Amino acid sequence: MVRTPSQGHARDRGRPHPGRPRAPRRSRRRPHLCRNPWPEWPLHPDRENRRRPGFAAYALPRKFAAFQAEHPSVRFSLHILDAGLVAERVRSAQADIGVTYSHTAEKDIAVIHAHPAEIVAVMRPGHPLAAFESLHITQLPAYPLALPHGGSALRQVLDMACSLYNITLSPAFTSNQPDAACHYVLTGDAITLCARLTVADQLEAGRLICRPINDTLLNAGQLQFQTHASRPLSDAAHRFLRFIRSDTPQPF
């Protein structure tokens, strides 16, 4: 979720000391971005800066840096929240842009840009299922599974898909942190399911491999850049959204 304070917000507080010039006002707004990684984590404000979500820690900061190379006066602040709280921050004007994985529409929220969020099975190199180019959800119960907690959007969609095939996935390990699941599957034959974007750094480094899941329902979700449906955006936020849309055909 990208948040930009009001235009020209002064950082100095109170009146200036006599004889001391007032600090200059900022001419740019600071985008604050909140991202839900799993797609969803519970909000624990005292711990939020210690989290290490894959996508938020990997892809988004790269986009910030690339944008700042062209617009060095713009500043970003990244906050990671539960998916429902991301939309609420946008609605309440605590953020200008929300970035979240979603299957559904939100009240008073406009989707400015959407990118397919492919769900993949992630495993260690040499896993028995690595011999397949793609997998079906019915192949998964034969292996230990590391899955997000039941309240996450991904887990809810996964449970819906399982009901269509009359199967049950009983995870051997559950966590609200994607990195924990990725470390769990590094040893043995365990598998985790997540958006490919979430583990892009692990895949790029060769520590893990992934195989696509052939299921329309699982792959119907999107990575959405959300704004308030009626509230105007700052110039900096507009320019960042244009940058995301025009960066490449597949920006992530």
PDB file of C-alpha atoms in Angstrom:
ATOM      1  CA  MET A   1       0.000   0.000   0.000  1.00  0.00           C
ATOM      2  CA  VAL A   2       1.585   3.235  -1.114  1.00  0.00           C
ATOM      3  CA  ARG A   3       0.970   6.206   1.096  1.00  0.00           C
ATOM      4  CA  THR A   4       1.958   9.761   0.249  1.00  0.00           C
ATOM      5  CA  PRO A   5       1.585  12.493   2.883  1.00  0.00           C
ATOM      6  CA  SER A   6      -0.114  15.699   1.825  1.00  0.00           C
ATOM      7  CA  GLN A   7       1.694  17.844  -0.723  1.00  0.00           C
ATOM      8  CA  GLY A   8       4.263  20.133   0.812  1.00  0.00           C
ATOM      9  CA  HIS A   9       3.983  18.620   4.298  1.00  0.00           C
ATOM     10  CA  ALA A  10       6.547  20.275   6.533  1.00  0.00           C
ATOM     11  CA  ARG A  11       8.826  18.011   8.542  1.00  0.00           C
ATOM     12  CA  ASP A  12       9.688  20.700  11.105  1.00  0.00           C
ATOM     13  CA  ARG A  13       7.294  20.763  14.035  1.00  0.00           C
ATOM     14  CA  GLY A  14       6.107  23.829  15.922  1.00  0.00           C
ATOM     15  CA  ARG A  15       7.471  27.295  15.375  1.00  0.00           C
ATOM     16  CA  PRO A  16      11.070  27.810  14.293  1.00  0.00           C
ATOM     17  CA  HIS A  17      13.596  28.910  16.881  1.00  0.00           C
ATOM     18  CA  PRO A  18      14.083  32.716  16.809  1.00  0.00           C
ATOM     19  CA  GLY A  19      16.824  33.563  14.376  1.00  0.00           C
ATOM     20  CA  ARG A  20      16.806  30.087  12.855  1.00  0.00           C
ATOM     21  CA  PRO A  21      15.392  29.752   9.329  1.00  0.00           C
ATOM     22  CA  ARG A  22      12.425  27.481   8.923  1.00  0.00           C
ATOM     23  CA  ALA A  23      13.268  24.114   7.391  1.00  0.00           C
ATOM     24  CA  PRO A  24      12.267  23.976   3.731  1.00  0.00           C
ATOM     25  CA  ARG A  25       9.039  22.274   2.875  1.00  0.00           C
ATOM     26  CA  ARG A  26       9.167  19.070   0.861  1.00  0.00           C
ATOM     27  CA  SER A  27       7.824  19.463  -2.629  1.00  0.00           C
ATOM     28  CA  ARG A  28       7.335  15.713  -3.112  1.00  0.00           C
ATOM     29  CA  ARG A  29       5.018  13.323  -1.370  1.00  0.00           C
ATOM     30  CA  ARG A  30       6.394  10.185   0.226  1.00  0.00           C
ATOM     31  CA  PRO A  31       4.759   7.013  -1.094  1.00  0.00           C
ATOM     32  CA  HIS A  32       4.067   4.470   1.649  1.00  0.00           C
ATOM     33  CA  LEU A  33       3.454   0.958   0.451  1.00  0.00           C
ATOM     34  CA  CYS A  34       1.779  -1.862   2.328  1.00  0.00           C
ATOM     35  CA  ARG A  35       1.949  -5.297   0.860  1.00  0.00           C
ATOM     36  CA  ASN A  36       0.362  -8.551   2.045  1.00  0.00           C
ATOM     37  CA  PRO A  37       2.841 -11.335   1.302  1.00  0.00           C
ATOM     38  CA  TRP A  38       1.302 -14.750   1.716  1.00  0.00           C
ATOM     39  CA  PRO A  39      -1.113 -13.312   0.410  1.00  0.00           C
ATOM     40  CA  GLU A  40      -2.202 -12.468   3.966  1.00  0.00           C
ATOM     41  CA  TRP A  41      -0.507 -12.083   7.371  1.00  0.00           C
ATOM     42  CA  PRO A  42      -2.076 -11.021  10.648  1.00  0.00           C
ATOM     43  CA  LEU A  43      -1.095  -7.531  11.695  1.00  0.00           C
ATOM     44  CA  HIS A  44       1.247  -7.350  14.681  1.00  0.00           C
ATOM     45  CA  PRO A  45       2.413  -3.718  14.721  1.00  0.00           C
ATOM     46  CA  ASP A  46       5.227  -4.386  17.169  1.00  0.00           C
ATOM     47  CA  ARG A  47       6.718  -6.991  14.863  1.00  0.00           C
ATOM     48  CA  GLU A  48       5.856  -5.844  11.362  1.00  0.00           C
ATOM     49  CA  ASN A  49       9.327  -4.485  10.588  1.00  0.00           C
ATOM     50  CA  ARG A  50      10.911  -7.860  11.384  1.00  0.00           C
ATOM     51  CA  ARG A  51       8.965  -9.817   8.783  1.00  0.00           C
ATOM     52  CA  ARG A  52      10.612 -11.079   5.635  1.00  0.00           C
ATOM     53  CA  PRO A  53       7.937 -11.732   2.988  1.00  0.00           C
ATOM     54  CA  GLY A  54       9.279 -12.947  -0.327  1.00  0.00           C
ATOM     55  CA  PHE A  55       7.553 -10.690  -2.835  1.00  0.00           C
ATOM     56  CA  ALA A  56       7.480  -7.571  -0.706  1.00  0.00           C
ATOM     57  CA  ALA A  57      11.148  -7.925   0.198  1.00  0.00           C
ATOM     58  CA  TYR A  58      12.278  -8.946  -3.284  1.00  0.00           C
ATOM     59  CA  ALA A  59      10.317  -7.430  -6.158  1.00  0.00           C
ATOM     60  CA  LEU A  60       8.797  -4.230  -4.810  1.00  0.00           C
ATOM     61  CA  PRO A  61      12.021  -2.622  -3.512  1.00  0.00           C
ATOM     62  CA  ARG A  62      13.566  -3.168  -6.943  1.00  0.00           C
ATOM     63  CA  LYS A  63      10.692  -1.285  -8.523  1.00  0.00           C
ATOM     64  CA  PHE A  64      11.098   1.520  -6.006  1.00  0.00           C
ATOM     65  CA  ALA A  65      14.794   1.834  -6.768  1.00  0.00           C
ATOM     66  CA  ALA A  66      14.224   1.792 -10.531  1.00  0.00           C
ATOM     67  CA  PHE A  67      11.573   4.502 -10.215  1.00  0.00           C
ATOM     68  CA  GLN A  68      13.772   6.618  -7.955  1.00  0.00           C
ATOM     69  CA  ALA A  69      16.555   6.470 -10.526  1.00  0.00           C
ATOM     70  CA  GLU A  70      14.289   8.621 -12.695  1.00  0.00           C
ATOM     71  CA  HIS A  71      12.617  10.522  -9.821  1.00  0.00           C
ATOM     72  CA  PRO A  72      15.214  10.815  -7.035  1.00  0.00           C
ATOM     73  CA  SER A  73      13.132  13.169  -4.887  1.00  0.00           C
ATOM     74  CA  VAL A  74      10.389  10.583  -4.317  1.00  0.00           C
ATOM     75  CA  ARG A  75      10.569   8.509  -1.128  1.00  0.00           C
ATOM     76  CA  PHE A  76       8.893   5.162  -0.361  1.00  0.00           C
ATOM     77  CA  SER A  77       7.845   3.524   2.899  1.00  0.00           C
ATOM     78  CA  LEU A  78       6.872  -0.175   2.917  1.00  0.00           C
ATOM     79  CA  HIS A  79       4.387  -1.557   5.452  1.00  0.00           C
ATOM     80  CA  ILE A  80       3.129  -5.161   5.420  1.00  0.00           C
ATOM     81  CA  LEU A  81      -0.421  -5.852   6.540  1.00  0.00           C
ATOM     82  CA  ASP A  82      -3.229  -8.356   6.281  1.00  0.00           C
ATOM     83  CA  ALA A  83      -4.986  -8.150   2.899  1.00  0.00           C
ATOM     84  CA  GLY A  84      -8.202  -6.758   4.394  1.00  0.00           C
ATOM     85  CA  LEU A  85      -6.246  -4.114   6.278  1.00  0.00           C
ATOM     86  CA  VAL A  86      -4.490  -3.018   3.097  1.00  0.00           C
ATOM     87  CA  ALA A  87      -7.823  -2.069   1.522  1.00  0.00           C
ATOM     88  CA  GLU A  88      -8.960  -0.445   4.768  1.00  0.00           C
ATOM     89  CA  ARG A  89      -5.839   1.739   4.887  1.00  0.00           C
ATOM     90  CA  VAL A  90      -6.590   2.896   1.342  1.00  0.00           C
ATOM     91  CA  ARG A  91     -10.231   3.597   2.195  1.00  0.00           C
ATOM     92  CA  SER A  92      -9.308   5.587   5.306  1.00  0.00           C
ATOM     93  CA  ALA A  93      -6.691   7.710   3.477  1.00  0.00           C
ATOM     94  CA  GLN A  94      -3.827   6.221   5.487  1.00  0.00           C
ATOM     95  CA  ALA A  95      -2.406   4.957   2.198  1.00  0.00           C
ATOM     96  CA  ASP A  96      -2.669   5.981  -1.417  1.00  0.00           C
ATOM     97  CA  ILE A  97      -1.909   2.685  -3.154  1.00  0.00           C
ATOM     98  CA  GLY A  98      -2.493  -0.855  -1.921  1.00  0.00           C
ATOM     99  CA  VAL A  99      -0.680  -3.833  -3.430  1.00  0.00           C
ATOM    100  CA  THR A 100      -2.334  -7.154  -2.665  1.00  0.00           C
ATOM    101  CA  TYR A 101      -3.199 -10.628  -3.950  1.00  0.00           C
ATOM    102  CA  SER A 102      -6.940 -10.856  -4.442  1.00  0.00           C
ATOM    103  CA  HIS A 103      -9.756 -12.802  -6.068  1.00  0.00           C
ATOM    104  CA  THR A 104     -12.538 -10.378  -5.186  1.00  0.00           C
ATOM    105  CA  ALA A 105     -13.553  -6.740  -5.520  1.00  0.00           C
ATOM    106  CA  GLU A 106     -13.378  -4.367  -2.536  1.00  0.00           C
ATOM    107  CA  LYS A 107     -15.866  -1.635  -1.680  1.00  0.00           C
ATOM    108  CA  ASP A 108     -14.669   1.878  -2.641  1.00  0.00           C
ATOM    109  CA  ILE A 109     -11.461   0.403  -4.120  1.00  0.00           C
ATOM    110  CA  ALA A 110     -10.401   0.776  -7.755  1.00  0.00           C
ATOM    111  CA  VAL A 111      -7.907  -1.644  -9.303  1.00  0.00           C
ATOM    112  CA  ILE A 112      -5.493   0.528 -11.276  1.00  0.00           C
ATOM    113  CA  HIS A 113      -3.250  -2.299 -12.424  1.00  0.00           C
ATOM    114  CA  ALA A 114      -3.519  -6.088 -12.136  1.00  0.00           C
ATOM    115  CA  HIS A 115      -0.953  -8.775 -12.837  1.00  0.00           C
ATOM    116  CA  PRO A 116      -1.644 -12.536 -12.927  1.00  0.00           C
ATOM    117  CA  ALA A 117      -0.463 -14.282  -9.764  1.00  0.00           C
ATOM    118  CA  GLU A 118       0.439 -17.810 -10.852  1.00  0.00           C
ATOM    119  CA  ILE A 119       0.228 -20.373  -8.038  1.00  0.00           C
ATOM    120  CA  VAL A 120       3.013 -22.952  -8.164  1.00  0.00           C
ATOM    121  CA  ALA A 121       4.173 -25.994  -6.222  1.00  0.00           C
ATOM    122  CA  VAL A 122       7.578 -25.262  -4.705  1.00  0.00           C
ATOM    123  CA  MET A 123      10.027 -28.014  -3.805  1.00  0.00           C
ATOM    124  CA  ARG A 124      13.705 -28.837  -3.502  1.00  0.00           C
ATOM    125  CA  PRO A 125      15.727 -29.678  -6.625  1.00  0.00           C
ATOM    126  CA  GLY A 126      15.616 -33.435  -7.169  1.00  0.00           C
ATOM    127  CA  HIS A 127      12.120 -33.848  -5.700  1.00  0.00           C
ATOM    128  CA  PRO A 128      10.199 -36.814  -7.218  1.00  0.00           C
ATOM    129  CA  LEU A 129       7.604 -34.426  -8.687  1.00  0.00           C
ATOM    130  CA  ALA A 130      10.321 -32.388 -10.390  1.00  0.00           C
ATOM    131  CA  ALA A 131      10.147 -34.894 -13.255  1.00  0.00           C
ATOM    132  CA  PHE A 132       6.765 -33.434 -14.264  1.00  0.00           C
ATOM    133  CA  GLU A 133       6.485 -30.256 -16.320  1.00  0.00           C
ATOM    134  CA  SER A 134       3.284 -29.347 -14.477  1.00  0.00           C
ATOM    135  CA  LEU A 135       1.236 -30.814 -11.657  1.00  0.00           C
ATOM    136  CA  HIS A 136      -2.388 -31.404 -10.788  1.00  0.00           C
ATOM    137  CA  ILE A 137      -3.743 -30.751  -7.348  1.00  0.00           C
ATOM    138  CA  THR A 138      -4.637 -34.452  -6.978  1.00  0.00           C
ATOM    139  CA  GLN A 139      -0.918 -35.333  -6.998  1.00  0.00           C
ATOM    140  CA  LEU A 140      -0.185 -33.346  -3.850  1.00  0.00           C
ATOM    141  CA  PRO A 141      -1.714 -35.427  -1.004  1.00  0.00           C
ATOM    142  CA  ALA A 142       0.986 -38.082  -1.428  1.00  0.00           C
ATOM    143  CA  TYR A 143       3.639 -35.676  -0.075  1.00  0.00           C
ATOM    144  CA  PRO A 144       4.105 -33.631   3.107  1.00  0.00           C
ATOM    145  CA  LEU A 145       2.673 -30.154   2.604  1.00  0.00           C
ATOM    146  CA  ALA A 146       3.676 -26.767   4.026  1.00  0.00           C
ATOM    147  CA  LEU A 147       0.728 -24.408   3.669  1.00  0.00           C
ATOM    148  CA  PRO A 148      -0.388 -20.979   4.883  1.00  0.00           C
ATOM    149  CA  HIS A 149      -2.811 -20.788   7.775  1.00  0.00           C
ATOM    150  CA  GLY A 150      -6.491 -21.386   7.100  1.00  0.00           C
ATOM    151  CA  GLY A 151      -7.448 -17.704   7.104  1.00  0.00           C
ATOM    152  CA  SER A 152      -5.300 -16.757   4.122  1.00  0.00           C
ATOM    153  CA  ALA A 153      -6.847 -16.079   0.733  1.00  0.00           C
ATOM    154  CA  LEU A 154      -4.633 -18.697  -0.914  1.00  0.00           C
ATOM    155  CA  ARG A 155      -5.620 -21.365   1.599  1.00  0.00           C
ATOM    156  CA  GLN A 156      -9.304 -20.577   1.153  1.00  0.00           C
ATOM    157  CA  VAL A 157      -9.063 -20.912  -2.621  1.00  0.00           C
ATOM    158  CA  LEU A 158      -6.987 -24.075  -2.241  1.00  0.00           C
ATOM    159  CA  ASP A 159      -9.652 -25.621  -0.004  1.00  0.00           C
ATOM    160  CA  MET A 160     -12.326 -24.721  -2.580  1.00  0.00           C
ATOM    161  CA  ALA A 161     -10.310 -26.378  -5.341  1.00  0.00           C
ATOM    162  CA  CYS A 162      -9.831 -29.505  -3.216  1.00  0.00           C
ATOM    163  CA  SER A 163     -13.565 -29.795  -2.633  1.00  0.00           C
ATOM    164  CA  LEU A 164     -14.136 -29.864  -6.399  1.00  0.00           C
ATOM    165  CA  TYR A 165     -11.918 -32.949  -6.661  1.00  0.00           C
ATOM    166  CA  ASN A 166     -13.140 -34.496  -3.401  1.00  0.00           C
ATOM    167  CA  ILE A 167      -9.668 -34.541  -1.867  1.00  0.00           C
ATOM    168  CA  THR A 168      -8.292 -33.266   1.417  1.00  0.00           C
ATOM    169  CA  LEU A 169      -4.910 -31.652   1.918  1.00  0.00           C
ATOM    170  CA  SER A 170      -3.595 -32.207   5.446  1.00  0.00           C
ATOM    171  CA  PRO A 171      -0.543 -29.994   5.897  1.00  0.00           C
ATOM    172  CA  ALA A 172       2.395 -31.319   7.877  1.00  0.00           C
ATOM    173  CA  PHE A 173       3.414 -27.724   8.596  1.00  0.00           C
ATOM    174  CA  THR A 174       1.531 -24.440   8.593  1.00  0.00           C
ATOM    175  CA  SER A 175       2.891 -20.927   8.941  1.00  0.00           C
ATOM    176  CA  ASN A 176       1.921 -17.344   8.271  1.00  0.00           C
ATOM    177  CA  GLN A 177       5.412 -16.664   6.910  1.00  0.00           C
ATOM    178  CA  PRO A 178       6.313 -17.772   3.369  1.00  0.00           C
ATOM    179  CA  ASP A 179      10.015 -17.949   4.176  1.00  0.00           C
ATOM    180  CA  ALA A 180       9.348 -20.516   6.904  1.00  0.00           C
ATOM    181  CA  ALA A 181       7.542 -22.782   4.435  1.00  0.00           C
ATOM    182  CA  CYS A 182      10.361 -22.376   1.902  1.00  0.00           C
ATOM    183  CA  HIS A 183      12.972 -23.407   4.468  1.00  0.00           C
ATOM    184  CA  TYR A 184      10.802 -26.355   5.478  1.00  0.00           C
ATOM    185  CA  VAL A 185      10.734 -27.795   1.949  1.00  0.00           C
ATOM    186  CA  LEU A 186      14.493 -27.508   1.436  1.00  0.00           C
ATOM    187  CA  THR A 187      14.933 -30.889   3.134  1.00  0.00           C
ATOM    188  CA  GLY A 188      12.922 -34.003   2.319  1.00  0.00           C
ATOM    189  CA  ASP A 189       9.966 -34.334  -0.008  1.00  0.00           C
ATOM    190  CA  ALA A 190       7.706 -31.600   1.342  1.00  0.00           C
ATOM    191  CA  ILE A 191       5.950 -29.179  -1.021  1.00  0.00           C
ATOM    192  CA  THR A 192       4.546 -25.713  -0.487  1.00  0.00           C
ATOM    193  CA  LEU A 193       2.089 -23.781  -2.636  1.00  0.00           C
ATOM    194  CA  CYS A 194       2.409 -20.050  -3.173  1.00  0.00           C
ATOM    195  CA  ALA A 195       2.422 -17.376  -5.826  1.00  0.00           C
ATOM    196  CA  ARG A 196       5.515 -17.626  -8.014  1.00  0.00           C
ATOM    197  CA  LEU A 197       6.258 -13.989  -7.202  1.00  0.00           C
ATOM    198  CA  THR A 198       6.629 -14.844  -3.526  1.00  0.00           C
ATOM    199  CA  VAL A 199       9.607 -17.154  -4.092  1.00  0.00           C
ATOM    200  CA  ALA A 200      11.181 -15.449  -7.096  1.00  0.00           C
ATOM    201  CA  ASP A 201      14.460 -14.839  -5.263  1.00  0.00           C
ATOM    202  CA  GLN A 202      14.716 -18.479  -4.111  1.00  0.00           C
ATOM    203  CA  LEU A 203      14.005 -19.733  -7.627  1.00  0.00           C
ATOM    204  CA  GLU A 204      16.497 -17.341  -9.176  1.00  0.00           C
ATOM    205  CA  ALA A 205      19.205 -18.531  -6.788  1.00  0.00           C
ATOM    206  CA  GLY A 206      18.464 -22.180  -7.595  1.00  0.00           C
ATOM    207  CA  ARG A 207      17.753 -23.126  -3.985  1.00  0.00           C
ATOM    208  CA  LEU A 208      14.228 -24.202  -4.897  1.00  0.00           C
ATOM    209  CA  ILE A 209      12.346 -25.178  -8.033  1.00  0.00           C
ATOM    210  CA  CYS A 210       8.672 -24.874  -8.885  1.00  0.00           C
ATOM    211  CA  ARG A 211       6.099 -26.506 -11.095  1.00  0.00           C
ATOM    212  CA  PRO A 212       2.851 -24.864 -12.274  1.00  0.00           C
ATOM    213  CA  ILE A 213      -0.460 -26.172 -10.968  1.00  0.00           C
ATOM    214  CA  ASN A 214      -3.022 -26.951 -13.662  1.00  0.00           C
ATOM    215  CA  ASP A 215      -6.112 -25.516 -12.035  1.00  0.00           C
ATOM    216  CA  THR A 216      -8.157 -22.574 -13.281  1.00  0.00           C
ATOM    217  CA  LEU A 217      -9.508 -21.632  -9.849  1.00  0.00           C
ATOM    218  CA  LEU A 218      -6.092 -21.545  -8.182  1.00  0.00           C
ATOM    219  CA  ASN A 219      -4.668 -19.343 -10.899  1.00  0.00           C
ATOM    220  CA  ALA A 220      -7.563 -16.872 -11.048  1.00  0.00           C
ATOM    221  CA  GLY A 221      -6.043 -14.554  -8.439  1.00  0.00           C
ATOM    222  CA  GLN A 222      -4.288 -11.314  -9.285  1.00  0.00           C
ATOM    223  CA  LEU A 223      -1.643  -9.077  -7.852  1.00  0.00           C
ATOM    224  CA  GLN A 224      -3.587  -5.819  -7.700  1.00  0.00           C
ATOM    225  CA  PHE A 225      -2.488  -2.216  -7.338  1.00  0.00           C
ATOM    226  CA  GLN A 226      -5.442  -0.585  -5.607  1.00  0.00           C
ATOM    227  CA  THR A 227      -6.430   3.018  -4.985  1.00  0.00           C
ATOM    228  CA  HIS A 228      -9.478   4.736  -3.538  1.00  0.00           C
ATOM    229  CA  ALA A 229     -12.249   4.841  -6.123  1.00  0.00           C
ATOM    230  CA  SER A 230     -12.887   8.587  -5.739  1.00  0.00           C
ATOM    231  CA  ARG A 231      -9.990  10.192  -3.856  1.00  0.00           C
ATOM    232  CA  PRO A 232      -7.411  11.984  -6.054  1.00  0.00           C
ATOM    233  CA  LEU A 233      -3.847  10.682  -6.023  1.00  0.00           C
ATOM    234  CA  SER A 234      -0.686  12.694  -5.623  1.00  0.00           C
ATOM    235  CA  ASP A 235       1.469  13.414  -8.643  1.00  0.00           C
ATOM    236  CA  ALA A 236       4.156  11.056  -7.281  1.00  0.00           C
ATOM    237  CA  ALA A 237       1.663   8.207  -6.870  1.00  0.00           C
ATOM    238  CA  HIS A 238       0.300   8.773 -10.391  1.00  0.00           C
ATOM    239  CA  ARG A 239       3.791   8.684 -11.841  1.00  0.00           C
ATOM    240  CA  PHE A 240       4.667   5.498  -9.950  1.00  0.00           C
ATOM    241  CA  LEU A 241       1.544   3.740 -11.216  1.00  0.00           C
ATOM    242  CA  ARG A 242       2.319   4.808 -14.782  1.00  0.00           C
ATOM    243  CA  PHE A 243       5.828   3.444 -14.293  1.00  0.00           C
ATOM    244  CA  ILE A 244       4.501   0.076 -13.073  1.00  0.00           C
ATOM    245  CA  ARG A 245       2.057  -0.207 -15.978  1.00  0.00           C
ATOM    246  CA  SER A 246       4.605   0.735 -18.627  1.00  0.00           C
ATOM    247  CA  ASP A 247       7.727  -0.939 -17.208  1.00  0.00           C
ATOM    248  CA  THR A 248       7.428  -4.204 -19.140  1.00  0.00           C
ATOM    249  CA  PRO A 249       4.610  -6.467 -20.378  1.00  0.00           C
ATOM    250  CA  GLN A 250       5.322  -8.577 -17.263  1.00  0.00           C
ATOM    251  CA  PRO A 251       6.414  -6.029 -14.635  1.00  0.00           C
ATOM    252  CA  PHE A 252       7.210  -8.692 -12.037  1.00  0.00           C
TER     253      PHE A 252
END
